[in-house]
Short mmCIF file of C-alpha atoms and ligand atoms in Angstrom, two decimals:
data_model
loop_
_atom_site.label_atom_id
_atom_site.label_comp_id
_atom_site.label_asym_id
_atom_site.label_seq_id
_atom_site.Cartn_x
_atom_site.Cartn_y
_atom_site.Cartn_z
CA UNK A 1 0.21 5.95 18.16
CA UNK A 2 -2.74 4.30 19.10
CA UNK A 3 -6.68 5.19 18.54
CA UNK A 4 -8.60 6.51 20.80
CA UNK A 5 -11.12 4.16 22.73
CA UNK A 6 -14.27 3.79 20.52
CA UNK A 7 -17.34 1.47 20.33
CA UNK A 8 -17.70 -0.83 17.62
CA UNK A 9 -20.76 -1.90 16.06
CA UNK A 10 -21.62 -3.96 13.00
CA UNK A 11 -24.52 -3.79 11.50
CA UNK A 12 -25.61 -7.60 9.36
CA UNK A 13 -28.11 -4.82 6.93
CA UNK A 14 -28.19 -1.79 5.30
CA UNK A 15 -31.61 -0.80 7.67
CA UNK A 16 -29.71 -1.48 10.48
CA UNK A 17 -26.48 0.61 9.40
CA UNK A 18 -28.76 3.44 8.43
CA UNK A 19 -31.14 3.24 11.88
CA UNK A 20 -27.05 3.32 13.48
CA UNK A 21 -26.21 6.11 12.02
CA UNK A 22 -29.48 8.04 12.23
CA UNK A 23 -29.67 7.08 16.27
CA UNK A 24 -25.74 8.40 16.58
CA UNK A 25 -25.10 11.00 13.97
CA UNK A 26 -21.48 12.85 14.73
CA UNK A 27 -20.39 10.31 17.22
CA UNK A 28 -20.08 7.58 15.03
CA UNK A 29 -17.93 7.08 11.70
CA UNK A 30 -18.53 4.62 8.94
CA UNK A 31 -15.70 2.41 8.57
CA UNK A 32 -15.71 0.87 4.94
CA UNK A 33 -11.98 -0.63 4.22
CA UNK A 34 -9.65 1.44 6.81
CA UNK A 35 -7.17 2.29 4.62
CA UNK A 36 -7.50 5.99 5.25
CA UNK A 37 -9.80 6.18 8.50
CA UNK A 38 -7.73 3.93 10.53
CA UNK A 39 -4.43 6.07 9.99
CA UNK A 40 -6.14 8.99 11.50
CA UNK A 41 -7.76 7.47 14.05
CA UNK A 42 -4.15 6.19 15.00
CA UNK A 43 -2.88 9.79 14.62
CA UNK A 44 -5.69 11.28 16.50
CA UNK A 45 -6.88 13.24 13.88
CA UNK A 46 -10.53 11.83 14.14
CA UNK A 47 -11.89 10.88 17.06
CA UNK A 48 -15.17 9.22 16.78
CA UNK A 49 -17.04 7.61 19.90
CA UNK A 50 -18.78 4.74 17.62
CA UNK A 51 -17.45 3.15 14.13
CA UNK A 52 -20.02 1.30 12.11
CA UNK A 53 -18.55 -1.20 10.28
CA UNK A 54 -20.46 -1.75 6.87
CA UNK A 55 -18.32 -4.75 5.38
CA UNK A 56 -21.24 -7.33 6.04
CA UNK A 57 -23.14 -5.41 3.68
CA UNK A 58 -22.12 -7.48 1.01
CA UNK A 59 -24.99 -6.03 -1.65
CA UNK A 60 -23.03 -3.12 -1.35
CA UNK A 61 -20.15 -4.73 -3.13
CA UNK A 62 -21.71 -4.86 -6.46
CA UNK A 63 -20.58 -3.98 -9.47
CA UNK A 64 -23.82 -4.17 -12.59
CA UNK A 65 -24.04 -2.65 -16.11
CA UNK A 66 -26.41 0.66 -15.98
CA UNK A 67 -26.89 3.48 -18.69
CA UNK A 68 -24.58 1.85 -20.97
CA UNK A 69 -22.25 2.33 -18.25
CA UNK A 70 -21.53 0.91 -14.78
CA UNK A 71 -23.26 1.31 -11.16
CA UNK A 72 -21.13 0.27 -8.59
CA UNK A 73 -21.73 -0.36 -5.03
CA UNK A 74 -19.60 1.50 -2.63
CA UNK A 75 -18.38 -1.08 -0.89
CA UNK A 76 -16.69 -2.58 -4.22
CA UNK A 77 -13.00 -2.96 -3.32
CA UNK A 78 -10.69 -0.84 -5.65
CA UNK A 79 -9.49 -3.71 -6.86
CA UNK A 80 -12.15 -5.30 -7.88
CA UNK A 81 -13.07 -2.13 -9.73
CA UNK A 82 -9.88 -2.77 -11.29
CA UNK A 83 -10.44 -5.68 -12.54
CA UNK A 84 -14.24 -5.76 -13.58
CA UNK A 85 -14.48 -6.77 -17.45
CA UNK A 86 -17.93 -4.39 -17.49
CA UNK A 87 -15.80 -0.83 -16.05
CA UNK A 88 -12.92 -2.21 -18.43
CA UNK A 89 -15.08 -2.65 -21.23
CA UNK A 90 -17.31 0.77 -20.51
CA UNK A 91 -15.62 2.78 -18.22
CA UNK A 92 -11.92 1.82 -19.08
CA UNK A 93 -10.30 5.16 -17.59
CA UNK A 94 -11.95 4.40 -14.10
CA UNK A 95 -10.26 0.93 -14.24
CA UNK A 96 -6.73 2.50 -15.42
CA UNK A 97 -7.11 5.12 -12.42
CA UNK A 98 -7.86 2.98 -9.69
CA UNK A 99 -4.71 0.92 -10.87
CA UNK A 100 -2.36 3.79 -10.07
CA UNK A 101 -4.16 3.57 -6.14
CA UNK A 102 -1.04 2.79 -4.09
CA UNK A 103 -0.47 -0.44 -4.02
CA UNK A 104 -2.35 -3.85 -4.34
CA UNK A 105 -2.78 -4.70 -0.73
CA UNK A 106 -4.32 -1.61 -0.37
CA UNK A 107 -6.79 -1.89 -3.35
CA UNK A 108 -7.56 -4.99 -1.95
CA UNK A 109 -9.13 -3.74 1.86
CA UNK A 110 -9.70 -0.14 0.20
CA UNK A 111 -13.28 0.84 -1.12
CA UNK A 112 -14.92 2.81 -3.91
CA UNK A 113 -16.91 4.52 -1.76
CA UNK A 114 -14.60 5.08 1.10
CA UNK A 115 -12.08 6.67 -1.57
CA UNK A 116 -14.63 9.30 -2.51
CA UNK A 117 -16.37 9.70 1.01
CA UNK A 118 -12.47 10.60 2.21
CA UNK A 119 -12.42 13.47 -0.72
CA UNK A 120 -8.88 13.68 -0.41
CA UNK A 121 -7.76 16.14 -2.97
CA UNK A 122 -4.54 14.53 -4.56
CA UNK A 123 -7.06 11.02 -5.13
CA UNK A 124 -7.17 10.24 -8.50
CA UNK A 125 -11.19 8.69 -8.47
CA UNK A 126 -12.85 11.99 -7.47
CA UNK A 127 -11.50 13.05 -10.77
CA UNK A 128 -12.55 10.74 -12.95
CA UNK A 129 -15.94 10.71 -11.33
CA UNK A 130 -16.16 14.62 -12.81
CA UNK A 131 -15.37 13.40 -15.86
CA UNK A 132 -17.47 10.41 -16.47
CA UNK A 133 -20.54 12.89 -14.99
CA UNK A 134 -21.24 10.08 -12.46
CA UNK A 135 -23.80 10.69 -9.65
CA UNK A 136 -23.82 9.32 -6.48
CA UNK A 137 -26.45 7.98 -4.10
CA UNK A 138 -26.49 8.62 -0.36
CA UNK A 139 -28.90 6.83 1.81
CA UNK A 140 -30.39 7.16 5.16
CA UNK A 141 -33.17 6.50 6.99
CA UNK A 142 -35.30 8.83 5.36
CA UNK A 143 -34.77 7.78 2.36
CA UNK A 144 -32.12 8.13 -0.60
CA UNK A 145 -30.60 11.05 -2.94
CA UNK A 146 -28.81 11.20 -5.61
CA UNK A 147 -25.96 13.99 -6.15
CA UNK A 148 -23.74 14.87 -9.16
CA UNK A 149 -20.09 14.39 -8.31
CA UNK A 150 -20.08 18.13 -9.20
CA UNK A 151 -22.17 18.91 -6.30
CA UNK A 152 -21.00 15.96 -4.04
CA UNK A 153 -16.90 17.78 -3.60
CA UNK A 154 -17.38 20.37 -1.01
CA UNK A 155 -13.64 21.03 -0.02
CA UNK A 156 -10.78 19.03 0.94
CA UNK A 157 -11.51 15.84 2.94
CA UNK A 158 -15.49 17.64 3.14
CA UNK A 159 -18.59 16.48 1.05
CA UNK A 160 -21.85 16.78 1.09
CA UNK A 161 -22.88 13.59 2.73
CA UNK A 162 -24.60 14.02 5.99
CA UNK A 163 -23.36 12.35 9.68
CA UNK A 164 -26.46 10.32 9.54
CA UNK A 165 -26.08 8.90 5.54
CA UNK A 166 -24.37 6.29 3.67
CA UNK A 167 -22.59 6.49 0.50
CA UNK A 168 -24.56 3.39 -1.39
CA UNK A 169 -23.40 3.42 -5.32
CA UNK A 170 -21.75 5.25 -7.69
CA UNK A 171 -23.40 5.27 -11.18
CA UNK A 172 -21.49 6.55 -14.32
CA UNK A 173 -23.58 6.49 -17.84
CA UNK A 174 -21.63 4.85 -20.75
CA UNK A 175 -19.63 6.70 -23.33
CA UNK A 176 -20.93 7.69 -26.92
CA UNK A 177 -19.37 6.26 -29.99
CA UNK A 178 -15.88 7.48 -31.11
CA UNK A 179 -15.01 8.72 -27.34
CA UNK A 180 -11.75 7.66 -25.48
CA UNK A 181 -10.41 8.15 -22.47
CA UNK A 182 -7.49 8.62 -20.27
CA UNK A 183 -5.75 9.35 -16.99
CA UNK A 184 -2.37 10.56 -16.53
CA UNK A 185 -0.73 11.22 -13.43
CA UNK A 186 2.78 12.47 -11.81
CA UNK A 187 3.42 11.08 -8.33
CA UNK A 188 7.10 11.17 -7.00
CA UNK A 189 7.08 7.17 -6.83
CA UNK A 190 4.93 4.53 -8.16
CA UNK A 191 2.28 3.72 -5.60
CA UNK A 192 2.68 7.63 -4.01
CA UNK A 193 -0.89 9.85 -4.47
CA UNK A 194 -0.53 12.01 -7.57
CA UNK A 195 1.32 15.29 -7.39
CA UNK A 196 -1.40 16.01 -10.29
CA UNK A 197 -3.04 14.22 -12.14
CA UNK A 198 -5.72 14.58 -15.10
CA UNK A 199 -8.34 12.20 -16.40
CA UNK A 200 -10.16 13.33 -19.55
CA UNK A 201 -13.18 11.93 -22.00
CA UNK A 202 -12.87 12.85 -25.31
CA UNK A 203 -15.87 12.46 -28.20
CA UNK A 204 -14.98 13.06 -31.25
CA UNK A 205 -16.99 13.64 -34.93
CA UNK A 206 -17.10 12.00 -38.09
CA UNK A 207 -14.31 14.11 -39.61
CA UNK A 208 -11.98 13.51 -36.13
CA UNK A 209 -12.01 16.92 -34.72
CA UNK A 210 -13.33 16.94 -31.19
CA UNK A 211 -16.88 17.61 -30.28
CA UNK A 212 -16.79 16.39 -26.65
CA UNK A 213 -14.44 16.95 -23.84
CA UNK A 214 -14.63 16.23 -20.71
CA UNK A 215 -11.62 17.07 -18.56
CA UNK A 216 -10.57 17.33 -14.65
CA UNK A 217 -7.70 17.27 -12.49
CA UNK A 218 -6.73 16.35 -9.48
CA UNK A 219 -3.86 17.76 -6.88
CA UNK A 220 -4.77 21.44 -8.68
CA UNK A 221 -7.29 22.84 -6.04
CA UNK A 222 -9.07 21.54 -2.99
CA UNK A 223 -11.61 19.46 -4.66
CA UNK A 224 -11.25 17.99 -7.69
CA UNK A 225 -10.99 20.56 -10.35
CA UNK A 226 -13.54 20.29 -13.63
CA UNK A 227 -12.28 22.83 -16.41
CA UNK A 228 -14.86 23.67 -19.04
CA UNK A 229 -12.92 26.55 -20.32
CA UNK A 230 -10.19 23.91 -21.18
CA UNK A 231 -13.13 21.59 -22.91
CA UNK A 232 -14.28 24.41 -24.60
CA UNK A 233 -11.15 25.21 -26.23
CA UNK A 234 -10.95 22.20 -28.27
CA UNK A 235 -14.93 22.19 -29.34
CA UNK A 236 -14.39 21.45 -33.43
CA UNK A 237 -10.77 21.41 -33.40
CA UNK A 238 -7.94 18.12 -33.65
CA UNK A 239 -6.71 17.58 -30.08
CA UNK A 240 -3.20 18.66 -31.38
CA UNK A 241 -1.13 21.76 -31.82
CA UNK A 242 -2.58 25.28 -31.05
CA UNK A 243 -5.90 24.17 -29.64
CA UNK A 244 -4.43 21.28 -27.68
CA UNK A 245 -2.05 23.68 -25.95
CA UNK A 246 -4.39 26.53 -25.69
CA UNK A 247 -6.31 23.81 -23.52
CA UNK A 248 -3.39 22.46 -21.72
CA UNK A 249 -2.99 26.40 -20.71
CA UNK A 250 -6.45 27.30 -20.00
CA UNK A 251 -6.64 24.42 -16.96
CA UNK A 252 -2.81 25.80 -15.52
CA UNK A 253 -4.65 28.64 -14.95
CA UNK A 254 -7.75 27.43 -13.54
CA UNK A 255 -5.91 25.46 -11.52
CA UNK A 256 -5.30 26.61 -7.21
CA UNK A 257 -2.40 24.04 -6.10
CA UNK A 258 -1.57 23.89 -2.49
CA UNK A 259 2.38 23.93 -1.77
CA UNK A 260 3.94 21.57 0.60
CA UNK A 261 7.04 19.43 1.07
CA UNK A 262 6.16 17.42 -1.85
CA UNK A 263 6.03 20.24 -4.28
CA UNK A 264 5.49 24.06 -4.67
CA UNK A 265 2.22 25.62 -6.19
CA UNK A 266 3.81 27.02 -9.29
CA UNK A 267 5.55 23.02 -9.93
CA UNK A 268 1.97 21.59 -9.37
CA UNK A 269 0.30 24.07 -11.88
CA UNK A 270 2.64 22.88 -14.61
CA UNK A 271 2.00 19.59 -13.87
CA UNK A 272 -1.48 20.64 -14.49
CA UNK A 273 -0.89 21.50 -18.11
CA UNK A 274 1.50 18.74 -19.04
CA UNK A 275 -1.00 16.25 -17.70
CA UNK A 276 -3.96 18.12 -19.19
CA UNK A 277 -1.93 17.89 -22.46
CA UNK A 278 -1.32 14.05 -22.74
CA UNK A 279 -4.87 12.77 -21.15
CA UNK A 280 -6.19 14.32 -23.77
CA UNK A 281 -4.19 14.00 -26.52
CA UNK A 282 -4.29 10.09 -25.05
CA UNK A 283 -7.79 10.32 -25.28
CA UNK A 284 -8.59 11.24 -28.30
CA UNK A 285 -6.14 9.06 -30.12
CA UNK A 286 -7.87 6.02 -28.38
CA UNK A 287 -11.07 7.93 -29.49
CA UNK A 288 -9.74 6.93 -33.14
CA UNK A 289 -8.14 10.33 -33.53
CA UNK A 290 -4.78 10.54 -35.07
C1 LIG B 1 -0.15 3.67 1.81
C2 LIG B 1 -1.42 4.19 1.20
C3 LIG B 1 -1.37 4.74 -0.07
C4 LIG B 1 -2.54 5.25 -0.66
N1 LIG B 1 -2.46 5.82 -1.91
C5 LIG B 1 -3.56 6.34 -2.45
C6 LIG B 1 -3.51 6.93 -3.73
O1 LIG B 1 -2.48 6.96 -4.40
N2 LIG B 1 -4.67 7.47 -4.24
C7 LIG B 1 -5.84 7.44 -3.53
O2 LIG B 1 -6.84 7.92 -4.02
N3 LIG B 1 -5.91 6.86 -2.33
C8 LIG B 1 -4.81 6.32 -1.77
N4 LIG B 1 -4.90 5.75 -0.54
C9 LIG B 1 -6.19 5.77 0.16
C10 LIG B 1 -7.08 4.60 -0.27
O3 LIG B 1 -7.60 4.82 -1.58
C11 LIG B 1 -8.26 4.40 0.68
O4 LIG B 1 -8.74 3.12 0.44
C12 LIG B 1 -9.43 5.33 0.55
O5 LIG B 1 -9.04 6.66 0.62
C13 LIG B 1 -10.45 5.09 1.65
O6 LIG B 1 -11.22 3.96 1.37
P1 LIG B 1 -11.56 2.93 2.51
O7 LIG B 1 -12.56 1.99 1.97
O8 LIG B 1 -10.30 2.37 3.05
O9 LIG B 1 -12.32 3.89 3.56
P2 LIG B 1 -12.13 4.10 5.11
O10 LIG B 1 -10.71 4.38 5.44
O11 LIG B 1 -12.79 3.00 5.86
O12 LIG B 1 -13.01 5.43 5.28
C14 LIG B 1 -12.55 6.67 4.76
C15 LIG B 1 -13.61 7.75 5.07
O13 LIG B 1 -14.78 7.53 4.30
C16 LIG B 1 -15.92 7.31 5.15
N5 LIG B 1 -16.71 6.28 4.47
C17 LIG B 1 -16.24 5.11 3.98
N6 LIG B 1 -17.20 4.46 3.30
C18 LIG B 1 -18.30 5.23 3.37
C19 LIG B 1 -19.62 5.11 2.84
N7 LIG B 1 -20.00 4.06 2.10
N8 LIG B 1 -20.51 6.09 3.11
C20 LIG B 1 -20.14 7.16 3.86
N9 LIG B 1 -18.91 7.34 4.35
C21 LIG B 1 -18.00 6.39 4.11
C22 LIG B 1 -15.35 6.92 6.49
O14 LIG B 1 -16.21 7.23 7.56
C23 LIG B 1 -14.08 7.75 6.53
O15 LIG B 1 -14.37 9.08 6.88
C24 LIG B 1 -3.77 5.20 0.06
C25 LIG B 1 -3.83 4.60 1.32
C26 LIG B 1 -2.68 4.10 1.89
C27 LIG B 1 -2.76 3.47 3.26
#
């Protein structure tokens, strides 16, 4: 089908974005890389009179070492994300998730920022953003604020950004020594969003047994799912046997899958474990653990 008729403007500044969106608040949409706005505009399911196109914003594209971690600008492409040496190096499971993003023309046009303004519950970054703790920063004209991801997830496809602000960066703080991470996923073909999928951080002590964990799913509820009860479980134990399956339970159950042609609730919540099972165990063996 095509889009609707709509107005395009494109703003050379972030001032001038901002002032856009401020001046046309519900009517307009920020268009970042089109990958999933322009598929809805084309099936009519948004309908927006004005799109503000924020690729000249090029500072918004950056990618910089912060916290012992990485802030990223939101306009980063997912593959440059990707690729970076600094989120390989700091933030490796953010680099191995946006890998498993469709495929690599899409990663190419398709933003950080755009990914986690769509909040589309089966995306694998929204995740891993739980995980990592990142926080994000939404500008407008009156100035900025900066959210957890926690608090930025509202619902499916809904956050809390406002008509009138712009998602600028995403900032995730580095890991602590002896931590690993990983993200596991089960989509029906390579390139497909996840079915489920888990990414977890795992910190563990002197003696090997964990004393961090950090774990969230995605495709297990409407926004992506942190499970603390899951974490807790493994607090001073080896991410193996009894406690590593007493985990892998306790997110099945916090888990609330939808069902649809791709898969029925009850499939998707043991996904949920099995996935919860090997990011962790993944984890913690690239943590140093056995
Ligand atoms: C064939 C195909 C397969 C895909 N597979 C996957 C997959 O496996 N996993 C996955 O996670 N994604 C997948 N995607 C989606 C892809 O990751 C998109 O790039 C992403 O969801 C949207 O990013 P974008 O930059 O293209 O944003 P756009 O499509 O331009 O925008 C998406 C939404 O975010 C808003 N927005 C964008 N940027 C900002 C900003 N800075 N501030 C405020 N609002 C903003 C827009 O207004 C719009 O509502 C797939 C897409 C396609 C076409």
């Amino acid at each position: 089908m095509k889009p609707p008729a709509f107005d395009y403007l494109a703003p050379r500044t972030r001032d001038e974005a901002l002032n856009l969106l401020a001046e046309q608040g519900d009517h307009a949409k920020v268009l970042a890389g089109g990958q999933s706005l322009i598929p809805l505009l084309n099936f009519r399911l948004a309908e927006p009179e004005i799109l503000v196109d924020i690729n000249q914003l090029g500072e918004l594209g950056a990618i910089r070492a912060w916290d012992g971690g990485v802030a990223i600008g939101a306009l980063a492409r997912q593959s440059a994300v990707e690729r970076s040496e600094l989120v390989r190096e700091r933030l490796p499971v953010l680099a191995e998730a946006t890998g498993l993003i469709g495929h690599l023309p899409i990663r190419h046009r398709g933003t950080l920022g755009g990914n986690l303004a769509h909040a589309d519950p089966a995306s694998e970054l929204p995740a891993v953003m739980l995980a990592l703790e990142a926080e994000l920063v939404l500008a407008s004209r009156g100035g900025e604020r900066t959210l957890a991801a926690s608090q930025f997830f509202a619902g499916a496809m809904t956050t809390a950004l406002r008509p009138d602000e712009l998602l600028v960066e995403v900032r995730a703080p580095g890991l602590p020594a002896r931590s690993g991470s990983a993200f596991v996923e089960v989509a029906r073909r390579h390139g497909d969003y996840a079915l489920v999928g888990a990414a977890a951080v795992v910190t563990l002590n002197a003696a090997g047994r964990c004393e961090r964990v950090r774990l969230a799913l995605c495709g297990a509820a409407p926004t992506p799912l942190r499970v603390p009860e899951a974490e807790q479980a493994l607090v001073g134990e080896l991410a193996a046997g009894d406690a590593l399956a007493a985990a892998a339970e306790r997110a099945a159950a916090a888990s609330d899958p939808p069902a649809d042609m791709h898969a029925s609730a009850a499939f998707r919540r043991k996904l949920a474990r099995v996935c919860a099972r090997q990011a962790i165990q993944l984890a913690a063996q690239r943590a140093g653990g056995a």
